Short mmCIF file of C-alpha atoms in Angstrom, two decimals:
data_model
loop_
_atom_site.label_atom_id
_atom_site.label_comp_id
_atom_site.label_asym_id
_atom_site.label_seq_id
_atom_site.Cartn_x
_atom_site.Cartn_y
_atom_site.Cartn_z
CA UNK A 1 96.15 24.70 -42.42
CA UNK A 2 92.82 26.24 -41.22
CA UNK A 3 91.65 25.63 -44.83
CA UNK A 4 91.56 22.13 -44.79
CA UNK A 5 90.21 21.62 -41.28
CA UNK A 6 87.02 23.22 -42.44
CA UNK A 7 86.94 20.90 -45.56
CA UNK A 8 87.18 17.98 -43.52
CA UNK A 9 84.58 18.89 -40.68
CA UNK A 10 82.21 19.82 -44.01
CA UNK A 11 82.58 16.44 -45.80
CA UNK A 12 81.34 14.53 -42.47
CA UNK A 13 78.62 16.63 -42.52
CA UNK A 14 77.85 16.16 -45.78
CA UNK A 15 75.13 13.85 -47.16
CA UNK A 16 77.49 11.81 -48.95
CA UNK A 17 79.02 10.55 -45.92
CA UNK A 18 77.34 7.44 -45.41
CA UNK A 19 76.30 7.55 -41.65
CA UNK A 20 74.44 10.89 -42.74
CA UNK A 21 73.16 9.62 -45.22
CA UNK A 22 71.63 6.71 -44.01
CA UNK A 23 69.93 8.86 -40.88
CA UNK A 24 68.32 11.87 -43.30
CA UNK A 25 65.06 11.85 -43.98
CA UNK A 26 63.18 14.42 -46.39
CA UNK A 27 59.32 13.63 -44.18
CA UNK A 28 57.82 15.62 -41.95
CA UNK A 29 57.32 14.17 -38.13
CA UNK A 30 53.74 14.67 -38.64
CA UNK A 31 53.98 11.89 -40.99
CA UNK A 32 54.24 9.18 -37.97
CA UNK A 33 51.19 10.75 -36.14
CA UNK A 34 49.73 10.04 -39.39
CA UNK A 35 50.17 6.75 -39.72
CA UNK A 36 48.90 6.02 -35.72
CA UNK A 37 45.99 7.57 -36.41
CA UNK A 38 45.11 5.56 -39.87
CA UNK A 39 46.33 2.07 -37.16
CA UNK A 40 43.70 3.53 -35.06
CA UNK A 41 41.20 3.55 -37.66
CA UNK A 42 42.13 0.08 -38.97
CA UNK A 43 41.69 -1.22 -35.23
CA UNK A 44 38.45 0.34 -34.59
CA UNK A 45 37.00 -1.27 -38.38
CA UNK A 46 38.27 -4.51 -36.96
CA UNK A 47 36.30 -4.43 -33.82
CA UNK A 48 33.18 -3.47 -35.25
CA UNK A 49 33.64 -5.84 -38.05
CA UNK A 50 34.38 -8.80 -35.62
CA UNK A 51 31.19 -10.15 -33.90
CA UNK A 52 30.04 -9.82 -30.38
CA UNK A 53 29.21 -13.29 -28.30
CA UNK A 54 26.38 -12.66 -25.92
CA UNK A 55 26.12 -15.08 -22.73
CA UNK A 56 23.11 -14.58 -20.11
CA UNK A 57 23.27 -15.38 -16.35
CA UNK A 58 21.41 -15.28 -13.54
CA UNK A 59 21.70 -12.32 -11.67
CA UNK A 60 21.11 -12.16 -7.54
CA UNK A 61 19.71 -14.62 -5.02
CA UNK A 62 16.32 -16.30 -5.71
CA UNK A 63 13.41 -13.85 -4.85
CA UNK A 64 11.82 -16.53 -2.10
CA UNK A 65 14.96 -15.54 -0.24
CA UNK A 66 14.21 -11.77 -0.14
CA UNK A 67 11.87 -9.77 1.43
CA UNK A 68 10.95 -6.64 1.48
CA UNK A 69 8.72 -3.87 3.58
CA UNK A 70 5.79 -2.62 1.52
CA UNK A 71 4.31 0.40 1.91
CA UNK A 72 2.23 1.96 4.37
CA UNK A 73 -1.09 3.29 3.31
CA UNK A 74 -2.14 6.89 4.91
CA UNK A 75 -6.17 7.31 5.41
CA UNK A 76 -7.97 10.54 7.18
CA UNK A 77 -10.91 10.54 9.10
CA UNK A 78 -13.19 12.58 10.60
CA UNK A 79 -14.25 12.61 14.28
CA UNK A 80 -16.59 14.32 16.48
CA UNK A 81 -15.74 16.02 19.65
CA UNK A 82 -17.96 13.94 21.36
CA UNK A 83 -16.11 10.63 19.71
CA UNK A 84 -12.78 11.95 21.10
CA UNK A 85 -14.31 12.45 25.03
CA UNK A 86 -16.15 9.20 25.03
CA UNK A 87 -13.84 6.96 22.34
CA UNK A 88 -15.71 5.27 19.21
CA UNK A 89 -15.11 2.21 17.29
CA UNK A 90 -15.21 2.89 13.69
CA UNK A 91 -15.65 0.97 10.60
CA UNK A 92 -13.78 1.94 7.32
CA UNK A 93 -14.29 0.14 3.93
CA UNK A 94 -10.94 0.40 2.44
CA UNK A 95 -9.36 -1.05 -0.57
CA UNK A 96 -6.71 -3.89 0.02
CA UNK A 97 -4.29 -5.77 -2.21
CA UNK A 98 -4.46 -9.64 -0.31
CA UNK A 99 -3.35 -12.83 -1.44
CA UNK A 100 -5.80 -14.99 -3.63
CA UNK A 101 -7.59 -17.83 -1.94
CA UNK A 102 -8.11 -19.87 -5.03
CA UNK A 103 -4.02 -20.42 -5.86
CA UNK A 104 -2.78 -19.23 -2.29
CA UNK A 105 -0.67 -16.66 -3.83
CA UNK A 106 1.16 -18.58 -6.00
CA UNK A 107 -0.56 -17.57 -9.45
CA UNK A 108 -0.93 -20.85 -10.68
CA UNK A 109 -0.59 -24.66 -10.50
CA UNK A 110 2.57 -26.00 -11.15
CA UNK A 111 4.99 -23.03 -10.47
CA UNK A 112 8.66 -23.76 -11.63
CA UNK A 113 11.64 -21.74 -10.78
CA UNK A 114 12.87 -20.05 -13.48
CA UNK A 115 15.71 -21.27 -15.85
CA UNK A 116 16.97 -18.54 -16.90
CA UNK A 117 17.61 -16.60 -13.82
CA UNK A 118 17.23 -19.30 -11.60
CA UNK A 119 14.30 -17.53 -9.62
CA UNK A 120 16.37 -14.16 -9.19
CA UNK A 121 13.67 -12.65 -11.34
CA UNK A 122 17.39 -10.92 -12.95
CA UNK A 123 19.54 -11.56 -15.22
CA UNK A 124 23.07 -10.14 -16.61
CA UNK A 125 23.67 -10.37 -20.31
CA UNK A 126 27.23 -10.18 -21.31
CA UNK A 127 28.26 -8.74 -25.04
CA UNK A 128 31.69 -9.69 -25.63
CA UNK A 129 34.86 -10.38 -28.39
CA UNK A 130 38.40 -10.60 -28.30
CA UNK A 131 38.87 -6.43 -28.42
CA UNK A 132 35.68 -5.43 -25.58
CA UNK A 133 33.37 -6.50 -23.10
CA UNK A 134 30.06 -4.71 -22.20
CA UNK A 135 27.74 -5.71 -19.20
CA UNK A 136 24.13 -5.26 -18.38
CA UNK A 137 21.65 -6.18 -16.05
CA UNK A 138 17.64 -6.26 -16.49
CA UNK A 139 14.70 -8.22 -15.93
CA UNK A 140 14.26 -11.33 -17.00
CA UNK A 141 12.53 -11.77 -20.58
CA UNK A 142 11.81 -15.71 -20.11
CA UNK A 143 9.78 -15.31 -16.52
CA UNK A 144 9.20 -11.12 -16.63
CA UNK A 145 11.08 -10.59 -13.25
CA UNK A 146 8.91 -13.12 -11.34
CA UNK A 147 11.40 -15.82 -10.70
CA UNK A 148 8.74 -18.22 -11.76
CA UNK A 149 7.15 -19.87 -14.81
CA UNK A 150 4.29 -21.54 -15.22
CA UNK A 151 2.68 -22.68 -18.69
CA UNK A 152 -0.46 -20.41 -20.12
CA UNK A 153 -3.32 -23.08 -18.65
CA UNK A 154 -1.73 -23.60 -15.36
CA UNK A 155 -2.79 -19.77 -14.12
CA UNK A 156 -5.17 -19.19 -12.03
CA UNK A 157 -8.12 -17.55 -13.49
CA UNK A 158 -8.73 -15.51 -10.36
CA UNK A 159 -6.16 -12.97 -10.27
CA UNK A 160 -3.19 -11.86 -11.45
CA UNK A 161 0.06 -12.86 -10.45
CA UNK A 162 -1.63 -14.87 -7.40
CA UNK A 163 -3.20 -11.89 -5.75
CA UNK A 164 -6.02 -9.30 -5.87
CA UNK A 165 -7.97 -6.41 -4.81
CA UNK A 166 -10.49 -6.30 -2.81
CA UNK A 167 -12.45 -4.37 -0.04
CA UNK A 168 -11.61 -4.50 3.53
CA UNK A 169 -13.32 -3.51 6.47
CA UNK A 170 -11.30 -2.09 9.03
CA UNK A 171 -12.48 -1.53 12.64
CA UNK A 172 -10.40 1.45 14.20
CA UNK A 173 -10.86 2.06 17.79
CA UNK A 174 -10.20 5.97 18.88
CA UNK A 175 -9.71 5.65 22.33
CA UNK A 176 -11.22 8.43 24.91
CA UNK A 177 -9.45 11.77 25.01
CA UNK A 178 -7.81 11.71 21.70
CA UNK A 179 -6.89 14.78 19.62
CA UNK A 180 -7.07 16.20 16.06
CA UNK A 181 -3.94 15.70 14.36
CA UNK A 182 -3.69 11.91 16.56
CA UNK A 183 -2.44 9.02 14.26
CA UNK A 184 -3.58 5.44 14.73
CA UNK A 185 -1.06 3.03 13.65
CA UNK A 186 -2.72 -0.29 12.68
CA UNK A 187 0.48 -2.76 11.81
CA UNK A 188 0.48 -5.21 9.23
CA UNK A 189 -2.72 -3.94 7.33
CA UNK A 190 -1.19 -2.33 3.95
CA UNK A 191 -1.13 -3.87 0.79
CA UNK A 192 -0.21 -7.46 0.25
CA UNK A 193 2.45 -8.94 -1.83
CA UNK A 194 4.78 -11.59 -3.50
CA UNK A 195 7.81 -11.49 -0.82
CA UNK A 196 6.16 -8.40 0.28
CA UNK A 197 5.93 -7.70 4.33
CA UNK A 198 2.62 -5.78 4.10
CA UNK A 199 3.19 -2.24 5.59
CA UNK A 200 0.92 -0.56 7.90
CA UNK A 201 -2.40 1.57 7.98
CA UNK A 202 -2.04 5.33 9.48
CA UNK A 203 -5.11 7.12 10.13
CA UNK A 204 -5.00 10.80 10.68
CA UNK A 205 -7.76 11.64 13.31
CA UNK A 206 -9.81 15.26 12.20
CA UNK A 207 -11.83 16.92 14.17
CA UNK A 208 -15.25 18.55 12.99
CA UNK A 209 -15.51 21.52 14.59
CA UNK A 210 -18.30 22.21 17.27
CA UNK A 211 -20.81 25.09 17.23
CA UNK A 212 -19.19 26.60 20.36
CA UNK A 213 -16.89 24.16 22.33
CA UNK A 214 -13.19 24.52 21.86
CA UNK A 215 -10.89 22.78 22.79
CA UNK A 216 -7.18 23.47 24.29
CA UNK A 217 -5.24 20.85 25.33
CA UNK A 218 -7.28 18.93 27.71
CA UNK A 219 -9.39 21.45 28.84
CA UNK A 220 -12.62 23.14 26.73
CA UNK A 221 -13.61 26.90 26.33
CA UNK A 222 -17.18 28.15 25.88
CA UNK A 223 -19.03 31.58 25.75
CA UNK A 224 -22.61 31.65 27.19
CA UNK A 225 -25.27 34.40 27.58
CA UNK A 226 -26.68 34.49 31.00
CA UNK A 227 -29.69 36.23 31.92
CA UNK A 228 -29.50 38.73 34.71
CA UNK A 229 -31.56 37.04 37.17
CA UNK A 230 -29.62 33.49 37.30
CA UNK A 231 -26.23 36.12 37.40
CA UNK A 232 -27.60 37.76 40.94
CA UNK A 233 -29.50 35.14 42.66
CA UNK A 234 -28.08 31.78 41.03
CA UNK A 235 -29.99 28.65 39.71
CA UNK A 236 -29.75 26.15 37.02
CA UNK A 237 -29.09 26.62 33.55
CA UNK A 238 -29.62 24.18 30.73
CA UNK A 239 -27.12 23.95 27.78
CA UNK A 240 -28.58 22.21 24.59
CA UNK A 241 -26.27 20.34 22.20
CA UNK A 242 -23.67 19.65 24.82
CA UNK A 243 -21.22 17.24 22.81
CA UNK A 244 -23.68 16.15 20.36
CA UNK A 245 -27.19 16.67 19.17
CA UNK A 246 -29.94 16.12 22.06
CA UNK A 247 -26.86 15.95 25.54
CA UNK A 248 -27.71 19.20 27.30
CA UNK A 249 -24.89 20.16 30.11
CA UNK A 250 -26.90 21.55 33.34
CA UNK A 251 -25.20 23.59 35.21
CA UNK A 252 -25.79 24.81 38.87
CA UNK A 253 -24.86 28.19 40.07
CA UNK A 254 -24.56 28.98 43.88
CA UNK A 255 -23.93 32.90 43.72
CA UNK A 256 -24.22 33.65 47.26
CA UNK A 257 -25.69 29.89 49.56
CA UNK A 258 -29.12 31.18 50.28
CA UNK A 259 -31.12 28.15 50.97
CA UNK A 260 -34.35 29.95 51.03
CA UNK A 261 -34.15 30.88 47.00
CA UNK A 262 -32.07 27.86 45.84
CA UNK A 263 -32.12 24.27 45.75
CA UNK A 264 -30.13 21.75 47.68
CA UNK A 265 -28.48 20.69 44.91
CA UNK A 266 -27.18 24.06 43.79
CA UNK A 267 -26.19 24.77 47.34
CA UNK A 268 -23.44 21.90 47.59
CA UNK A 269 -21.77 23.95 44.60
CA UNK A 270 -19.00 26.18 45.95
CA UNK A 271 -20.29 30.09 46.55
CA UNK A 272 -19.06 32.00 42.97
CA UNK A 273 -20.89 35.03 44.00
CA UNK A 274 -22.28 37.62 41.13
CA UNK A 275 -21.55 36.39 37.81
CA UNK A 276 -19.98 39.47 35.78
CA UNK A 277 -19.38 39.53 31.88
CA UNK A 278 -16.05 38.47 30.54
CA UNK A 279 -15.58 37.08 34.10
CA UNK A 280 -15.02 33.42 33.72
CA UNK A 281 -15.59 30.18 35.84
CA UNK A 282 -14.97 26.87 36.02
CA UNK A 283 -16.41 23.16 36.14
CA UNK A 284 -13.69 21.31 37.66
CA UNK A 285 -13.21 17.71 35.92
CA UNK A 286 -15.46 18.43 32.79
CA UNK A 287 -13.40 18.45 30.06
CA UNK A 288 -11.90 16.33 27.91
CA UNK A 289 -10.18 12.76 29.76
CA UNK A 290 -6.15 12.55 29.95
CA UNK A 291 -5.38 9.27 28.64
CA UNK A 292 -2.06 7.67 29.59
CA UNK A 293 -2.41 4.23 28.26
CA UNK A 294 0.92 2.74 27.38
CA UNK A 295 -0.42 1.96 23.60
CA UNK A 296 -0.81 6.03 23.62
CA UNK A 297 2.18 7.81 22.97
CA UNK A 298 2.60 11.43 21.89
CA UNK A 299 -0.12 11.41 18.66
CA UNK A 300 0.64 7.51 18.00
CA UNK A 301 -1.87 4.77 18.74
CA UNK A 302 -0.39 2.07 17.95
CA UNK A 303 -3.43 -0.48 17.09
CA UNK A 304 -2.76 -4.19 16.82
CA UNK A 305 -4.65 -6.35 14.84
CA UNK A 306 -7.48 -8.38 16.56
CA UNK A 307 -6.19 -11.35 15.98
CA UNK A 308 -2.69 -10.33 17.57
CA UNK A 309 -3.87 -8.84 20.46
CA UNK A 310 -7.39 -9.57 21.45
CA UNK A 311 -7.57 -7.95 24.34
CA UNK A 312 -6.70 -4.76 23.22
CA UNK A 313 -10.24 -3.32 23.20
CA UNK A 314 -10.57 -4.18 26.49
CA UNK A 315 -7.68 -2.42 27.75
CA UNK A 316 -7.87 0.36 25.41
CA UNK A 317 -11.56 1.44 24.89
CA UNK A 318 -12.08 1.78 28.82
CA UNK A 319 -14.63 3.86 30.43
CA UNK A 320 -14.09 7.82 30.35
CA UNK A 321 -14.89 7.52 34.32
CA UNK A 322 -11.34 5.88 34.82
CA UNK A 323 -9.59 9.04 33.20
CA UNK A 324 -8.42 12.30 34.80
CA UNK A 325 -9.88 14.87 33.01
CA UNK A 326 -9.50 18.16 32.01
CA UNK A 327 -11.79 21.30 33.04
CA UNK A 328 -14.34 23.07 31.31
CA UNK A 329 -14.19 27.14 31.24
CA UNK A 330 -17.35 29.40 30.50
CA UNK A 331 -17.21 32.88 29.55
CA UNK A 332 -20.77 34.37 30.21
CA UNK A 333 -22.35 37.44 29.00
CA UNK A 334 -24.65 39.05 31.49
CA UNK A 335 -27.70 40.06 29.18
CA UNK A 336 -29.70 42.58 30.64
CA UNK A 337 -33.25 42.72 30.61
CA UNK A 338 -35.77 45.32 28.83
CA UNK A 339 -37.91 47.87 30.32
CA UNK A 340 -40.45 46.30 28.70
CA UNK A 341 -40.31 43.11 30.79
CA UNK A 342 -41.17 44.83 33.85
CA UNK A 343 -44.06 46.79 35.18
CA UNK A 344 -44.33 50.45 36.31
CA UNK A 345 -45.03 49.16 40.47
CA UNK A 346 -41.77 46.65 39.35
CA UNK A 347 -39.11 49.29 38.45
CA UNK A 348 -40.48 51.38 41.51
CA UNK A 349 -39.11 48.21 43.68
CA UNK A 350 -35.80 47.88 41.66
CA UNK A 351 -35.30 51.42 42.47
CA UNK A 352 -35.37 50.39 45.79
CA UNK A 353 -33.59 47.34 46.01
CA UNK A 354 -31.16 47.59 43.41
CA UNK A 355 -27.87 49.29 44.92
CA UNK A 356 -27.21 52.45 43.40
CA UNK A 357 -23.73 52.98 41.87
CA UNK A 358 -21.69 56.07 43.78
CA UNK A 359 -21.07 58.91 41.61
CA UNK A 360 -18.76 62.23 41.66
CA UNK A 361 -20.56 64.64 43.31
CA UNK A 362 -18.77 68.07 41.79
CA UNK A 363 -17.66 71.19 44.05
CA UNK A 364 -19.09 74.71 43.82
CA UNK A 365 -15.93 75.53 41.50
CA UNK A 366 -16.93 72.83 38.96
CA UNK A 367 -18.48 73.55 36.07
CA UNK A 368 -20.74 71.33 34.36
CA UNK A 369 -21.69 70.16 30.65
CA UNK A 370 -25.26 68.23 30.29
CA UNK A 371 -26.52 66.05 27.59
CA UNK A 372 -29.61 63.15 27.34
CA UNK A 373 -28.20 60.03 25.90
CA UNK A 374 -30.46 58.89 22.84
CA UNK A 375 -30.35 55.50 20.78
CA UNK A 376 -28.00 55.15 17.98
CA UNK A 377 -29.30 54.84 14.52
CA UNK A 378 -29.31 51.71 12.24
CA UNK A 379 -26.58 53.11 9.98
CA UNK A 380 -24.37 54.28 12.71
CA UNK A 381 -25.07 50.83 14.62
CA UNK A 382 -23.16 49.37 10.78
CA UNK A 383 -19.97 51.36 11.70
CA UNK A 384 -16.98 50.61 14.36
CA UNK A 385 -17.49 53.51 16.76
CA UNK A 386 -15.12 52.73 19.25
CA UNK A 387 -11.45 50.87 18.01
#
């Protein structure tokens, strides 16, 4: 009985059956991949074999609708110290893009808006079939991105594109007590263009430096070698090349408010008493002015242009007298007289009115080393002796 069970599951199984047979295949599965790929390949021939339609449109609103900031233009100039305490007014020749007189800025007589991009100066060409679609965007061929045509004898001979270059002079007014490092901000003064706001014109302020001012904040520093007369008994001194070339700064030194050896104008000076080296003093009020217009802010100076705000040199090129001002600090070096200058009777009276400085005086127990003190020699003079 087993027997024939067996023989009947094996002839369903068998390829003779007919629902076997009709469901058996001898291929590989690889063989469908095969035949998607080579559908693949077909499709991709048939693309590239059909043509692509290309359409062009305008791109963007018309340029005369848009504007946009142009850039600012960064200049450096150099300033005396004395320009900065006093303010100057100075004139720069500077180069300037500016609209052209001749055509106004249009290029040309008989501008037309562009067909192609209907002034947008842009333009989006579309490459297309029934299998793709590609998009671009770019200039404008038929107007070259200037939203404008205009036929060959129609431009203006004068410039290019309706504006040009020229030379500009600038007046730049550095008010009084200005700094190194200050900006002035002139507005509207930077290049000019089509749909262009014109940016503005920074100046960097730079100081030259002085032979022996400096200056710190509002206040200036100075060394000066005094002799030793004017240091003990007081007087006026003369200092050439104050701020600039030919200003000499007098000052008046009351040491101790003798009337009988000084002047009535050094006596209404407050009583400083001996001037020492490396002792400094002060001039109250001499230094450079503190300026707190409102166009002044922190470095900026804002500058208008004439036309927009006349008055501006008025208020802003005042007199230093209506500033508070800083103070001036000297640093004097006492320089002693030679032996030479003075006569054998002359030392004699030194010696007697010149105080003599007090001195240990050594006990019995003391011992003592003694030496004469002798000039040093030119080489040695070369070389640090003391660090």
């Amino acid at each position: 009985m087993f027997s024939q069970v067996f023989e009947d599951i094996n002839s369903m199984f068998s390829t003779t059956n007919s629902f076997f047979a009709s469901h058996s295949s001898t291929t590989s599965p690889f063989d469908n991949m095969r035949r998607n790929s080579g559908f693949q390949q077909q499709q991709q021939q048939q693309q590239q074999q059909q043509p692509m339609k290309k359409v062009v449109k305008p791109y963007g609103e018309p340029l005369h609708d848009q504007f946009i900031r142009g850039d600012d233009i960064h200049h450096k100039c150099e300033v005396t110290l004395h320009d900065l305490m006093y303010g100057k007014i100075i004139k720069l020749s500077l180069p300037k893009v500016v609209k052209c007189l001749h055509c106004d800025g249009c290029g040309g007589l008989n501008v037309k808006t562009c067909k192609t991009c209907l002034g947008s100066g842009k333009v989006m060409i579309i490459q297309y079939n029934q299998f793709a679609q590609y998009k671009q965007t770019s200039s404008c061929a038929s107007c070259h991105g200037t939203g404008t045509y205009m036929r060959p004898q129609d431009k203006c001979i004068y410039c290019d594109g309706g504006y040009v270059e020229t030379t500009k002079i600038i007046q730049v007014y550095v008010p009084p007590g200005a700094k190194s490092g200050d900006v002035i901000i002139i507005r509207g003064e930077s290049d000019e263009g089509k749909n262009i706001i014109p940016g503005d014109l920074i100046i960097e302020l730079r100081q030259k430096p002085h032979p022996y001012l400096v200056r710190k904040n509002n206040d200036l520093f100075m060394n000066y070698e005094l002799d030793l007369k004017t240091a003990l008994l007081g007087g006026e001194v003369m200092v050439p090349n104050f701020l600039r070339m030919g200003q000499f700064l007098k000052i008046y030194i009351n040491c101790h408010g003798q009337q009988s050896i000084n002047n009535e104008k050094v006596q209404e000076g407050e009583i400083v008493g001996t001037i020492n080296t490396n002792e400094p003093k002060v001039i109250n009020g001499l230094g450079m002015p503190i300026n707190t217009n409102a166009s002044y802010n922190n470095g900026r100076i804002v500058q208008p242009n004439d036309r927009q705000d006349p008055s501006y040199v008025e208020n802003m090129m005042l007199s230093d007298q209506v500033f508070h001002r800083g103070n001036l600090y000297i640093n004097f070096h006492v320089k002693m007289p030679s032996s030479n200058d003075f006569s054998e009777q002359s030392l004699v009276d030194l010696q007697k009115i010149l105080p003599t400085t007090s001195t240990y005086i050594p006990s019995p127990s003391d011992s003592i080393v003694e030496g004469h003190l002798s000039n040093v020699g030119p080489a040695t003079k070369k070389r640090k002796i003391v660090d």
